[in-house]
mmCIF file of C-alpha atoms and ligand atoms in Angstrom:
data_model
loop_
_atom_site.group_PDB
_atom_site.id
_atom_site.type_symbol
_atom_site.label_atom_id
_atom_site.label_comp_id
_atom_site.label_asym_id
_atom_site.label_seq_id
_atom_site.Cartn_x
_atom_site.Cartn_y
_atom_site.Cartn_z
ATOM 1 C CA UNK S 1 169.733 163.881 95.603
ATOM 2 C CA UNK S 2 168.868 160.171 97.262
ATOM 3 C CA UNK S 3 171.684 158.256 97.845
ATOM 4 C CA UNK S 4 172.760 156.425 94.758
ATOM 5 C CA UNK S 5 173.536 152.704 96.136
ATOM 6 C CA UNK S 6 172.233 150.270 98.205
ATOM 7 C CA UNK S 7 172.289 151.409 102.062
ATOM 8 C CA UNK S 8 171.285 150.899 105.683
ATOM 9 C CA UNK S 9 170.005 153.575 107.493
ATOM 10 C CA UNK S 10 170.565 153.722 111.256
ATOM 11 C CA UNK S 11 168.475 155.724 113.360
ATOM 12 C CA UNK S 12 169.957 157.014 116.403
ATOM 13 C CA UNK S 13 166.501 158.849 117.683
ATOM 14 C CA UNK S 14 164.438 156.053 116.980
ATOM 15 C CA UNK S 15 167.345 153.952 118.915
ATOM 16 C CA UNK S 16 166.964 156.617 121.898
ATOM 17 C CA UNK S 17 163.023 156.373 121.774
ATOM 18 C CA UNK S 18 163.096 152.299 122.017
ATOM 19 C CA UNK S 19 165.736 152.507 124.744
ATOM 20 C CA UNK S 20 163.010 155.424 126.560
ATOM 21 C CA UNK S 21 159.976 153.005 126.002
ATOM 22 C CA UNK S 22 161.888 150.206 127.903
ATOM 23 C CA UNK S 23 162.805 152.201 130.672
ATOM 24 C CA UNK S 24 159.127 153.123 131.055
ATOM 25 C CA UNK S 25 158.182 149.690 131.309
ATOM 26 C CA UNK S 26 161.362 148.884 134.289
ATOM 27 C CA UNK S 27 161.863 150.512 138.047
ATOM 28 C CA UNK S 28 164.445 152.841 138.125
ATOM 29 C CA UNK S 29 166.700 151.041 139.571
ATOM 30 C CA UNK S 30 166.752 148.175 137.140
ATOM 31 C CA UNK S 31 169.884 147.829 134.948
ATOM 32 C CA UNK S 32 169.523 146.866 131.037
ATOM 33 C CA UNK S 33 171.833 145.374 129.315
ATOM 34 C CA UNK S 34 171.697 146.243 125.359
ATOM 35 C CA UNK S 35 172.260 142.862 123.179
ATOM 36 C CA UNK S 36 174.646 144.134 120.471
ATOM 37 C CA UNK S 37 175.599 140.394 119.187
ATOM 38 C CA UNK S 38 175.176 140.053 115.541
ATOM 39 C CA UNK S 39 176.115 143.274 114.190
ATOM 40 C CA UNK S 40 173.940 144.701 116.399
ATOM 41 C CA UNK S 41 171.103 142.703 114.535
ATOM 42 C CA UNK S 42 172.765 143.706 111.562
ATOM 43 C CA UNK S 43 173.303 147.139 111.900
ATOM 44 C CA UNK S 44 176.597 148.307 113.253
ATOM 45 C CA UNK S 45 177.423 147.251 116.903
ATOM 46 C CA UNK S 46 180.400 150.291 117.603
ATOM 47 C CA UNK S 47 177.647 152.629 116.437
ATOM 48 C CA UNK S 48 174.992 151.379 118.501
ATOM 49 C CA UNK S 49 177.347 150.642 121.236
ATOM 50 C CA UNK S 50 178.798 154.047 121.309
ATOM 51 C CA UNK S 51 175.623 155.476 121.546
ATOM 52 C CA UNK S 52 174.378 153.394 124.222
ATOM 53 C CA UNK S 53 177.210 154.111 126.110
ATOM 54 C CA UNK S 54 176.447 157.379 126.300
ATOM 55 C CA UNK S 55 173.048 156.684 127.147
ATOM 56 C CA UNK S 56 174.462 155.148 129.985
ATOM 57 C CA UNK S 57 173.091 151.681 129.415
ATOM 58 C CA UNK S 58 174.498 149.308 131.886
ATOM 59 C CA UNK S 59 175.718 146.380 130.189
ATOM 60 C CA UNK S 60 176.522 145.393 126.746
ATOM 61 C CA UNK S 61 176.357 141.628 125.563
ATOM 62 C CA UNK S 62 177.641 139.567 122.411
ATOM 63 C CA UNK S 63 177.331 135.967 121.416
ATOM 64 C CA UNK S 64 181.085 135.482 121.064
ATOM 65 C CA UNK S 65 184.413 136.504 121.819
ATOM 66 C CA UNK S 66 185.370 138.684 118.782
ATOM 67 C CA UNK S 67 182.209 140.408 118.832
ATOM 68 C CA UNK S 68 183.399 141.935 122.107
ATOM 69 C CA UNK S 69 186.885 142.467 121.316
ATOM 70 C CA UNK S 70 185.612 144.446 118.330
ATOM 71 C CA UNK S 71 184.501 146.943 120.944
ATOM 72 C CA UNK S 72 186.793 147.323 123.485
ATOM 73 C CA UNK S 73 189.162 148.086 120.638
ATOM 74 C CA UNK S 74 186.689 150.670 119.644
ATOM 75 C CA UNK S 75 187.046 152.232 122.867
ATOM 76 C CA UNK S 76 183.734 150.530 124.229
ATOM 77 C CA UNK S 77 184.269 150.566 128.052
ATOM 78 C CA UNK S 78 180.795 149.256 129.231
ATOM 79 C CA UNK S 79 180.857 146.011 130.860
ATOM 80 C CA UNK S 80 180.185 143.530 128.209
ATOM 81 C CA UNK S 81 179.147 140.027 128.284
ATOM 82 C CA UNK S 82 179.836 137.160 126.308
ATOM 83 C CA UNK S 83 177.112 134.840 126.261
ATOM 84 C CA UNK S 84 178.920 132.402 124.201
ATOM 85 C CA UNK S 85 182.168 131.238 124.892
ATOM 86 C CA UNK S 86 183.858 128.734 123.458
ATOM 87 C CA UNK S 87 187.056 126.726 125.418
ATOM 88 C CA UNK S 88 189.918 128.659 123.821
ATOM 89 C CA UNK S 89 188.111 131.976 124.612
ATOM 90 C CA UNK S 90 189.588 132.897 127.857
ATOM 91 C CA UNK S 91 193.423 134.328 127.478
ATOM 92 C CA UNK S 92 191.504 137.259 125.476
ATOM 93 C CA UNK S 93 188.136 137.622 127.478
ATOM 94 C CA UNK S 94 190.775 138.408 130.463
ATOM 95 C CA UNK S 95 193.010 140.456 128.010
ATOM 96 C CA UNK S 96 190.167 142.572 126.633
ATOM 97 C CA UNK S 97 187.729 142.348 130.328
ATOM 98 C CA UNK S 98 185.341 140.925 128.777
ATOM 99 C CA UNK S 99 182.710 138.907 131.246
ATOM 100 C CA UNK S 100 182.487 134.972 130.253
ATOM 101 C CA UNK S 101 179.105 133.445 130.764
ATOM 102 C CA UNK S 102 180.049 130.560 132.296
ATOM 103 C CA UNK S 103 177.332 128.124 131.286
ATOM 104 C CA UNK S 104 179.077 124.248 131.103
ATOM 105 C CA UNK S 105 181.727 121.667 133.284
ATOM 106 C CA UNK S 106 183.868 122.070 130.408
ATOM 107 C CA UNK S 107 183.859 125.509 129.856
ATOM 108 C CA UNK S 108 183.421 126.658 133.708
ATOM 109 C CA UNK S 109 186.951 124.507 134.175
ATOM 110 C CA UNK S 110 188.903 126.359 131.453
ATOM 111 C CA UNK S 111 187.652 129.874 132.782
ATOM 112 C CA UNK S 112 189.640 128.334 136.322
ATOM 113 C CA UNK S 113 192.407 127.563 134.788
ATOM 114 C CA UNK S 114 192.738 130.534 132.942
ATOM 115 C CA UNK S 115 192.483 132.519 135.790
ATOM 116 C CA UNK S 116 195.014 130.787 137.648
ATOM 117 C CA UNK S 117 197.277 130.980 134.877
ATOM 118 C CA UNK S 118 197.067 135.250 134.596
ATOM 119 C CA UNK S 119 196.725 135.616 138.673
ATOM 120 C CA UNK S 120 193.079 136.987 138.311
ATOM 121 C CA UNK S 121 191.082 135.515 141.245
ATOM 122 C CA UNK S 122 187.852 137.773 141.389
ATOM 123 C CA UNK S 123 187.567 138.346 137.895
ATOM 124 C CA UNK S 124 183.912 138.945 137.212
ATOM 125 C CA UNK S 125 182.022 136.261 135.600
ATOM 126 C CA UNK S 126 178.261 135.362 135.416
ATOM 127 C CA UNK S 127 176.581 131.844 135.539
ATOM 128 C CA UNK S 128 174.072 130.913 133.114
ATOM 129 C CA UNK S 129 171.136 128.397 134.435
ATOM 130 C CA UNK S 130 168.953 126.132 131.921
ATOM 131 C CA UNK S 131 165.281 126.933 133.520
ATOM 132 C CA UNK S 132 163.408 124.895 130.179
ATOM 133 C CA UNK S 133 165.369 125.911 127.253
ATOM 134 C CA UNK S 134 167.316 123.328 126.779
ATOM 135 C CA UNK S 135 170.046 125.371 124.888
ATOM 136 C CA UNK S 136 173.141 126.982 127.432
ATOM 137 C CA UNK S 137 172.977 126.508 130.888
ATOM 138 C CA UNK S 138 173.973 124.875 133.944
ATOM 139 C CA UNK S 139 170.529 122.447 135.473
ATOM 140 C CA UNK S 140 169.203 122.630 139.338
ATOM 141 C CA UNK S 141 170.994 119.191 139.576
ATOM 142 C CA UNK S 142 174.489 120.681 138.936
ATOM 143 C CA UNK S 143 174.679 123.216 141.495
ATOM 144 C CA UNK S 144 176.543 120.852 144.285
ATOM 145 C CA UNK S 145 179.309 120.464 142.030
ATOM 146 C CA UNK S 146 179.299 124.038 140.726
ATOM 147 C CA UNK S 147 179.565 125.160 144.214
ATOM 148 C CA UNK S 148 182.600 123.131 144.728
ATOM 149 C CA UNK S 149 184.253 124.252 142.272
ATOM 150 C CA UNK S 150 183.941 127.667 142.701
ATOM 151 C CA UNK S 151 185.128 127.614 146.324
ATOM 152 C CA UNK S 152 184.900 131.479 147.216
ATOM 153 C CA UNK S 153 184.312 132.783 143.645
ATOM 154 C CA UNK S 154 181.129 134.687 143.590
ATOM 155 C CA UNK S 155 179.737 135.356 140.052
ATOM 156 C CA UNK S 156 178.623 138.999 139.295
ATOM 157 C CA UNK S 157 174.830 137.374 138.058
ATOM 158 C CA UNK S 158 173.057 134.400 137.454
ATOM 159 C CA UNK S 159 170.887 134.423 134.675
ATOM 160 C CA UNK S 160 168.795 132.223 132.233
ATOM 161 C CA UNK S 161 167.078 133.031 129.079
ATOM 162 C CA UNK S 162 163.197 132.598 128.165
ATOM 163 C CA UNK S 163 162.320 130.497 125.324
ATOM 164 C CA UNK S 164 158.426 132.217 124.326
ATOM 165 C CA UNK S 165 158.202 135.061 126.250
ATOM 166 C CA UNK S 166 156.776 136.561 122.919
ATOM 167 C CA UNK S 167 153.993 134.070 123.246
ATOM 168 C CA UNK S 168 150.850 134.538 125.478
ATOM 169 C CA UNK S 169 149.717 131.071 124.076
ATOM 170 C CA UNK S 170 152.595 129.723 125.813
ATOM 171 C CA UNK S 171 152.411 131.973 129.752
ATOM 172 C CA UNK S 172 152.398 128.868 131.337
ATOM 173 C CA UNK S 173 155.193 127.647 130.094
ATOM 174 C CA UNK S 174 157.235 130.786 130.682
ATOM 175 C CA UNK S 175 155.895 131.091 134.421
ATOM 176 C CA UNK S 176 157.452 127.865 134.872
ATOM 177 C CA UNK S 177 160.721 129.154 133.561
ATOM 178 C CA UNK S 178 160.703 132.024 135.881
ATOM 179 C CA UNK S 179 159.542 129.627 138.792
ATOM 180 C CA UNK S 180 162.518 127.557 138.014
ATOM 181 C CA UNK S 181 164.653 130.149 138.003
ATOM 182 C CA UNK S 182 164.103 131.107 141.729
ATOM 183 C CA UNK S 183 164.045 127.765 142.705
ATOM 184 C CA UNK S 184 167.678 127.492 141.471
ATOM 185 C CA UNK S 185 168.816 131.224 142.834
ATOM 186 C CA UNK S 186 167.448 130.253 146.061
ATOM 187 C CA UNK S 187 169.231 126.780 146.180
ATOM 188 C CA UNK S 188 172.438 128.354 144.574
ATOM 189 C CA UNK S 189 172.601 131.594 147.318
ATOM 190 C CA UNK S 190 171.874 128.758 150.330
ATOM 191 C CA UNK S 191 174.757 126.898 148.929
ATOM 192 C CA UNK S 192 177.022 130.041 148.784
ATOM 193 C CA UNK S 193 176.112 131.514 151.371
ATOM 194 C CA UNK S 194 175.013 135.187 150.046
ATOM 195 C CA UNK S 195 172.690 136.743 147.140
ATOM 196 C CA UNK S 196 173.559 136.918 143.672
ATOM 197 C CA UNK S 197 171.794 140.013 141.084
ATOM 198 C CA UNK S 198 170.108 138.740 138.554
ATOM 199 C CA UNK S 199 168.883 138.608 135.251
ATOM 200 C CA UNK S 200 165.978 136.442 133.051
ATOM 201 C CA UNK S 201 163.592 139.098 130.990
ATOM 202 C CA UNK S 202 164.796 139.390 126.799
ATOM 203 C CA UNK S 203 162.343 142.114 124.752
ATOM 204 C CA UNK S 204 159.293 140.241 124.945
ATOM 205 C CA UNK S 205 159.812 139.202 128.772
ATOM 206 C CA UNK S 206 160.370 143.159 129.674
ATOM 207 C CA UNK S 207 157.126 143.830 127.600
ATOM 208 C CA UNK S 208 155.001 140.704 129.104
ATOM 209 C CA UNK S 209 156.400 139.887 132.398
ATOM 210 C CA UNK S 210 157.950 143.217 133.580
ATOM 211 C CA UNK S 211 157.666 142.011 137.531
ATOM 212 C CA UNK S 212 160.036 139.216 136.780
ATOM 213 C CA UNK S 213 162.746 142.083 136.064
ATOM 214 C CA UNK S 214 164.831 141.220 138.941
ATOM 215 C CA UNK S 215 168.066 143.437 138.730
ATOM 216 C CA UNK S 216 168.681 143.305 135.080
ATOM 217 C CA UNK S 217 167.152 142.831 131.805
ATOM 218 C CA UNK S 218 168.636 141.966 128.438
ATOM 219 C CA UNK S 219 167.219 143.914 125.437
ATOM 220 C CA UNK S 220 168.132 143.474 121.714
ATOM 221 C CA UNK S 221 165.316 143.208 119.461
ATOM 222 C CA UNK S 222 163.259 145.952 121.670
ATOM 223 C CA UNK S 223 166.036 148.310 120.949
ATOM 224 C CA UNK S 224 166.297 148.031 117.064
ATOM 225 C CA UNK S 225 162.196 148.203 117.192
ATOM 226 C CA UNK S 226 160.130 145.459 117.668
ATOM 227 C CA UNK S 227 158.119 144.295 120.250
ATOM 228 C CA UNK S 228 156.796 141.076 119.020
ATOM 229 C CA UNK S 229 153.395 141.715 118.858
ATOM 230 C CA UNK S 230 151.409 145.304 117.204
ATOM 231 C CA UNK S 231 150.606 146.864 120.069
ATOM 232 C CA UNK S 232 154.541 147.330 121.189
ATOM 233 C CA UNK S 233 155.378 147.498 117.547
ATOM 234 C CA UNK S 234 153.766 151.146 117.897
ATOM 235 C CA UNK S 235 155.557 152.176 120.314
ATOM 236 C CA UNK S 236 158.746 151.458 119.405
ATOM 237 C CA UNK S 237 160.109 152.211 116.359
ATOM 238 C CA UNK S 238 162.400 150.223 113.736
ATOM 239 C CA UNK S 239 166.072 151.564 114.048
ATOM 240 C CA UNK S 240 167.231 150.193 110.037
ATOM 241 C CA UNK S 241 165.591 151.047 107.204
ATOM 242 C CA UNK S 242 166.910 149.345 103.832
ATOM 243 C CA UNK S 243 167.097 151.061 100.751
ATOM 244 C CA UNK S 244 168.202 151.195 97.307
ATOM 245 C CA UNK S 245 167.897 152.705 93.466
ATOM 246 C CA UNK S 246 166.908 151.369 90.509
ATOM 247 C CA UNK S 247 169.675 150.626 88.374
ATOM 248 C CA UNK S 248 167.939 150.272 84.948
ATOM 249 C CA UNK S 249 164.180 149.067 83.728
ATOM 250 C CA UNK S 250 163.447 146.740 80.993
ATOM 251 C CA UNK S 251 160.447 146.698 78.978
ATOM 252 C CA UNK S 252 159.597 142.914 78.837
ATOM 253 C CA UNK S 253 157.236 141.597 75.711
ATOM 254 C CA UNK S 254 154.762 139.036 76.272
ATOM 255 C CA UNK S 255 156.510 135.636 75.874
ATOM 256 C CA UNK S 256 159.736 136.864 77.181
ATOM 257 C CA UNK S 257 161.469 136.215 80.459
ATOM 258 C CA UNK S 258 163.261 137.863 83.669
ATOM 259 C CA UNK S 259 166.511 136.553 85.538
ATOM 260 C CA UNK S 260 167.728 132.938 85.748
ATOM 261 C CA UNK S 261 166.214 129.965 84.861
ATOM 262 C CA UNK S 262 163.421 131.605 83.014
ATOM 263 C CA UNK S 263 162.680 132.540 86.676
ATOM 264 C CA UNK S 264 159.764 134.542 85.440
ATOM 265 C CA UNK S 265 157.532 134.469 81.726
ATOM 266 C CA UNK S 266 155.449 137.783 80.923
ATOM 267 C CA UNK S 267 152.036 136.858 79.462
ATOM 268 C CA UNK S 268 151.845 140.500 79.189
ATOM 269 C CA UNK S 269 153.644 143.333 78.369
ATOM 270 C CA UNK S 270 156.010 143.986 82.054
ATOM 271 C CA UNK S 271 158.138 146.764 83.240
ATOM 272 C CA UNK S 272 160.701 145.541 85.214
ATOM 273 C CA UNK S 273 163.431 147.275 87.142
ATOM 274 C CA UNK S 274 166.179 146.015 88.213
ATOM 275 C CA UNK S 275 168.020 146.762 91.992
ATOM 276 C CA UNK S 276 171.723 146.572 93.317
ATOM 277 C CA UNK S 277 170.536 144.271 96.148
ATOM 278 C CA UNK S 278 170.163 140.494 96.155
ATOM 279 C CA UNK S 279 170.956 137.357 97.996
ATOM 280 C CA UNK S 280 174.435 138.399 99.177
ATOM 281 C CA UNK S 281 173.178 141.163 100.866
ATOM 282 C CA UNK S 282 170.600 139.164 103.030
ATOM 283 C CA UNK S 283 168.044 139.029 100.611
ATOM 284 C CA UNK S 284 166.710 134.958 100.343
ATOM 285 C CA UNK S 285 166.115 133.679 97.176
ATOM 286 C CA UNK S 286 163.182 132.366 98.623
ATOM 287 C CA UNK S 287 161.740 135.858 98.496
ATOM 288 C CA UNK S 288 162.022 135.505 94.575
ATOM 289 C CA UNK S 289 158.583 134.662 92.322
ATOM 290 C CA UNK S 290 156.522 136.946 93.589
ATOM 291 C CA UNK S 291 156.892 136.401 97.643
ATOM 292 C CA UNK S 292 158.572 139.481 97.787
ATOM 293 C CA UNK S 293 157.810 142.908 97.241
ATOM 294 C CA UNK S 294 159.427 146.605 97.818
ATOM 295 C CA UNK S 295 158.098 149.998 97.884
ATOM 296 C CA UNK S 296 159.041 152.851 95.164
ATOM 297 C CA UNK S 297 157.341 155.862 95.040
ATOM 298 C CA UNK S 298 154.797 154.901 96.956
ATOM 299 C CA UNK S 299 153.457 151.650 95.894
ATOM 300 C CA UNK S 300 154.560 148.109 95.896
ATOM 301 C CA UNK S 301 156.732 146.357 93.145
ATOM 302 C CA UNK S 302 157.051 141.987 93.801
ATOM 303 C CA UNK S 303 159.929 140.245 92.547
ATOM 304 C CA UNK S 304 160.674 138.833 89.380
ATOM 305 C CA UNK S 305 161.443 135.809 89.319
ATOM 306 C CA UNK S 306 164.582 134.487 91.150
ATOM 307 C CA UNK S 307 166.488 136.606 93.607
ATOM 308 C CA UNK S 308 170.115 136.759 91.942
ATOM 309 C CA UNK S 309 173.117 137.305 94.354
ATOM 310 C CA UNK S 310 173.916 140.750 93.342
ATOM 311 C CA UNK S 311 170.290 141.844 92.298
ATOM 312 C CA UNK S 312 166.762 141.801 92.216
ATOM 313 C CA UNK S 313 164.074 142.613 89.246
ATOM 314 C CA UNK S 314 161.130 143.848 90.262
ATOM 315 C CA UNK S 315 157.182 145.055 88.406
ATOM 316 C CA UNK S 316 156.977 148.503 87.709
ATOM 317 C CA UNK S 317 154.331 147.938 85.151
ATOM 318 C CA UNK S 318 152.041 150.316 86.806
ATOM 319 C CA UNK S 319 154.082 152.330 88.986
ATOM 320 C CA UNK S 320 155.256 155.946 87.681
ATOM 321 C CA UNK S 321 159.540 155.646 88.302
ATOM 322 C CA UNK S 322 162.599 156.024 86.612
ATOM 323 C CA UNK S 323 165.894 154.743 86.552
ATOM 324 C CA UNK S 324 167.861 156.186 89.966
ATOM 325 C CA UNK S 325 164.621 156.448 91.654
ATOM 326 C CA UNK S 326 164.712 155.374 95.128
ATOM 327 C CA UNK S 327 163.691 151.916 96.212
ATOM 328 C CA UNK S 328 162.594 150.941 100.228
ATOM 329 C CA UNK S 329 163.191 147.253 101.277
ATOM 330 C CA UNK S 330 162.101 148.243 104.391
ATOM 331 C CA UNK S 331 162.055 151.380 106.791
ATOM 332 C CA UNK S 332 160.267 152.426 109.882
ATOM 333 C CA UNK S 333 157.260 154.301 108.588
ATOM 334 C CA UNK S 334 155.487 152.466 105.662
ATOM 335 C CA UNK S 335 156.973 148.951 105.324
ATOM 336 C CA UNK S 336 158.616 147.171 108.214
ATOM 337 C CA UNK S 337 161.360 144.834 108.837
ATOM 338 C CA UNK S 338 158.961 142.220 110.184
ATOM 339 C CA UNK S 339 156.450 143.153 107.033
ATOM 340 C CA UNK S 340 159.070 142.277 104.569
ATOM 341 C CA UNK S 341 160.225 138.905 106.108
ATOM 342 C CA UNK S 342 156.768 137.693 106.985
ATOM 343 C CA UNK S 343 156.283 137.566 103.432
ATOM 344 C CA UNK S 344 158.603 134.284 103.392
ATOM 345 C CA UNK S 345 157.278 133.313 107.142
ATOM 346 C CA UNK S 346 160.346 134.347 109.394
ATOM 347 C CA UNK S 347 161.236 137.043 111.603
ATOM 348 C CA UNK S 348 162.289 140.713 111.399
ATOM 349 C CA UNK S 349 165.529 139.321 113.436
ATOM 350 C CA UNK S 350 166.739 136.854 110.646
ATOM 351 C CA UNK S 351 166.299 139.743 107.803
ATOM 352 C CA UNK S 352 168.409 141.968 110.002
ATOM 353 C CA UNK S 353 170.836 140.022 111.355
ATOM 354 C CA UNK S 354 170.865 138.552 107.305
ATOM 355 C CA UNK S 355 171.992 141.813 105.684
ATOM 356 C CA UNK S 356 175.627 141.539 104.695
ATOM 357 C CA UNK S 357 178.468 143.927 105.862
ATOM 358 C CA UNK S 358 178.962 144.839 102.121
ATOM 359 C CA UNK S 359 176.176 147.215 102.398
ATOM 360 C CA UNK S 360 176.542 150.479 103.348
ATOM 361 C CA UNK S 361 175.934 151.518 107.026
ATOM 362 C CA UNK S 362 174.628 155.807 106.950
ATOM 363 C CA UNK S 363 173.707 156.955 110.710
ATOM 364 C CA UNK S 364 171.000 159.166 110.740
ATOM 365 C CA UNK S 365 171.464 161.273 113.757
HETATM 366 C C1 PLP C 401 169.872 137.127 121.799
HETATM 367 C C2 PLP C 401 169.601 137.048 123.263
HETATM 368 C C3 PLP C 401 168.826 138.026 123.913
HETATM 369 C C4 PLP C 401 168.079 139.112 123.177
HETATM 370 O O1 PLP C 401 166.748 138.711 122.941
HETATM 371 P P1 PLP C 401 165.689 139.720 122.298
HETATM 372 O O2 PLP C 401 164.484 138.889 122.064
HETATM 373 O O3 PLP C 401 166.289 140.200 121.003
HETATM 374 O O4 PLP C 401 165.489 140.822 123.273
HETATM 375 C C5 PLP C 401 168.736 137.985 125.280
HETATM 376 N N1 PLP C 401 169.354 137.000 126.000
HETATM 377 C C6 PLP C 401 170.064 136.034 125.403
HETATM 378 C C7 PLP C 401 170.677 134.974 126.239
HETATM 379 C C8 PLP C 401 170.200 136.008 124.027
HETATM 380 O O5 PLP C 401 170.892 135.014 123.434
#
């Protein structure tokens, strides 16, 4: 019996083999830090983080506070990062030990005060540099006054993130990043006075420009499955797969329509089915008309006309199924993440992170 409703699977294996295929790519002694921001690009991050921890992964990172105090109170004790911080942030990054990335002035003088105020001098930290970004970071000008401020505090990294590491069009550009970035460690240890680990390489920088690993890297994409680019795509392998039933089919006679607005006119006789999945659950209406398509039993049904927020209808004119017959959105074997969502030119990480918390998370161990 499939499962009867719409669900995420999450594959733990194919989690372990991605994390494996990284660590081939890295010196031993290099730490990675598992991005779990997001849902864990829209999976489950107390899942994945659990079973990173006991992969013994070094470092975890969110994008914001909550994310993080999500897993400490999940029993999460892995050093996390949070590479986001906003100003009122800090009483609870000390309460749950979480590590601020200090990245502004304004930010980098609340994370003082706060440590002032709760008697926590040493409290580990890292400092984020802007090597060509443009998004978070601290420039090459600012490091005189960051140095005075920080008097003896030492931060655990420095780090700074690559902007098209993904992109061999664009090598140049990311050289120059990396180039930047030891200008600024060298400039910011002289200024200190000792060396600082650190930490520059995402997925696509660990897969492109693995000598630039320095003491960390930061993996999320890599870990869930993609590699930016085929040849990586076959190595790793896609942690959710998306799937669903059909709820009911309609026979549709020519001159009739399907869904909202008349979304869709048969000038034929049409099957159509109709799923428990639609724009509430991550699903874009601008995959409706056509743009895009899901697998049952075998072959490939497109969408009829609009994309509804609870549902999708979908041809099954010429495909053999039946009504609680399984649907695929997307899984690791036939019909990828990155498949699907090409099909309305993004990303596989905006369909993941995209998929709403109402559906149902399964681990597949
Ligand atoms: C999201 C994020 C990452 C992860 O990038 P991937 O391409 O998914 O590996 C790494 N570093 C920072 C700063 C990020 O914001």
């Amino acid at each position: 019996m499939t499962n009867q409703q719409t669900h995420i699977e999450i594959n733990l294996p194919n989690l372990r083999n991605n994390l494996n295929f990284l660590r081939s790519k890295l010196n031993s002694k290099t730490m990675i830090m598992a991005v779990v921001k997001a849902f864990s690009y829209g999976s489950d991050a107390k899942i994945i983080s659990k079973e990173l921890e006991s992969q013994k992964i070094d470092y975890l990172a969110v994008a914001y506070v909550d994310e993080g105090i999500e897993l400490r109170e999940n029993g999460i004790k892995t050093p996390i990062l949070v590479l986001h911080p906003q100003l009122n942030d800090f009483d609870e990054i000390l309460k749950y030990e979480l590590e601020p990335s200090i990245y502004s002035f304004r930010i980098l003088k609340e994370f003082l005060n706060a440590l002032i105020t709760h008697s926590k001098k040493g409290y580990p930290f890292q400092l984020k540099f802007n090597t060509g970004l443009n998004r978070l970071g601290f420039n090459k000008a600012d490091i005189g006054d960051l140095v005075l401020l920080l008097k003896d505090l030492t931060p655990t990294f420095i780090f700074s993130h690559l902007g098209a590491s993904e992109d061999g069009e664009h090598a140049a550009f990311t050289l120059n990043q990396i180039n930047n970035f030891k200008k600024i460690s060298f400039l910011f240890e002289k200024e200190i006075g000792v060396t600082v680990k650190k930490h520059i390489l995402n997925t696509s920088g660990i897969l492109n420009f693995s000598e630039y690993q320095f003491d960390m890297v930061r993996s999320g994409i890599g870990l869930y499955g993609f590699g930016n680019d085929p040849e990586y795509n076959n190595a790793l392998k896609p942690v959710l797969n998306l799937k669903t039933v059909i709820s009911q089919i309609h026979d549709v006679k020519k001159g009739q329509s399907v869904g909202y607005n008349k979304g869709f006119t048969a000038n034929k006789f049409t099957r159509s089915a109709t799923l428990p999945i639609g724009h509430a659950d991550g699903v874009s209406r601008l995959y409706g008309n056509g743009k895009g398509k899901v697998m049952i039993n075998g072959s490939f049904a497109k969408i009829l006309g609009n994309v509804c927020m609870d549902m999708i209808m979908v041809d099954v004119t010429n495909i053999k199924c039946k009504e609680g017959d399984q649907v695929t959105l997307f899984d690791d074997t036939n019909f990828s993440a990155e498949e699907f969502s090409s099909a309305i030119g993004t990303i596989s990480y905006e369909i993941l992170t995209a998929l709403s918390l109402r559906i149902k998370r399964i681990v597949l161990n």
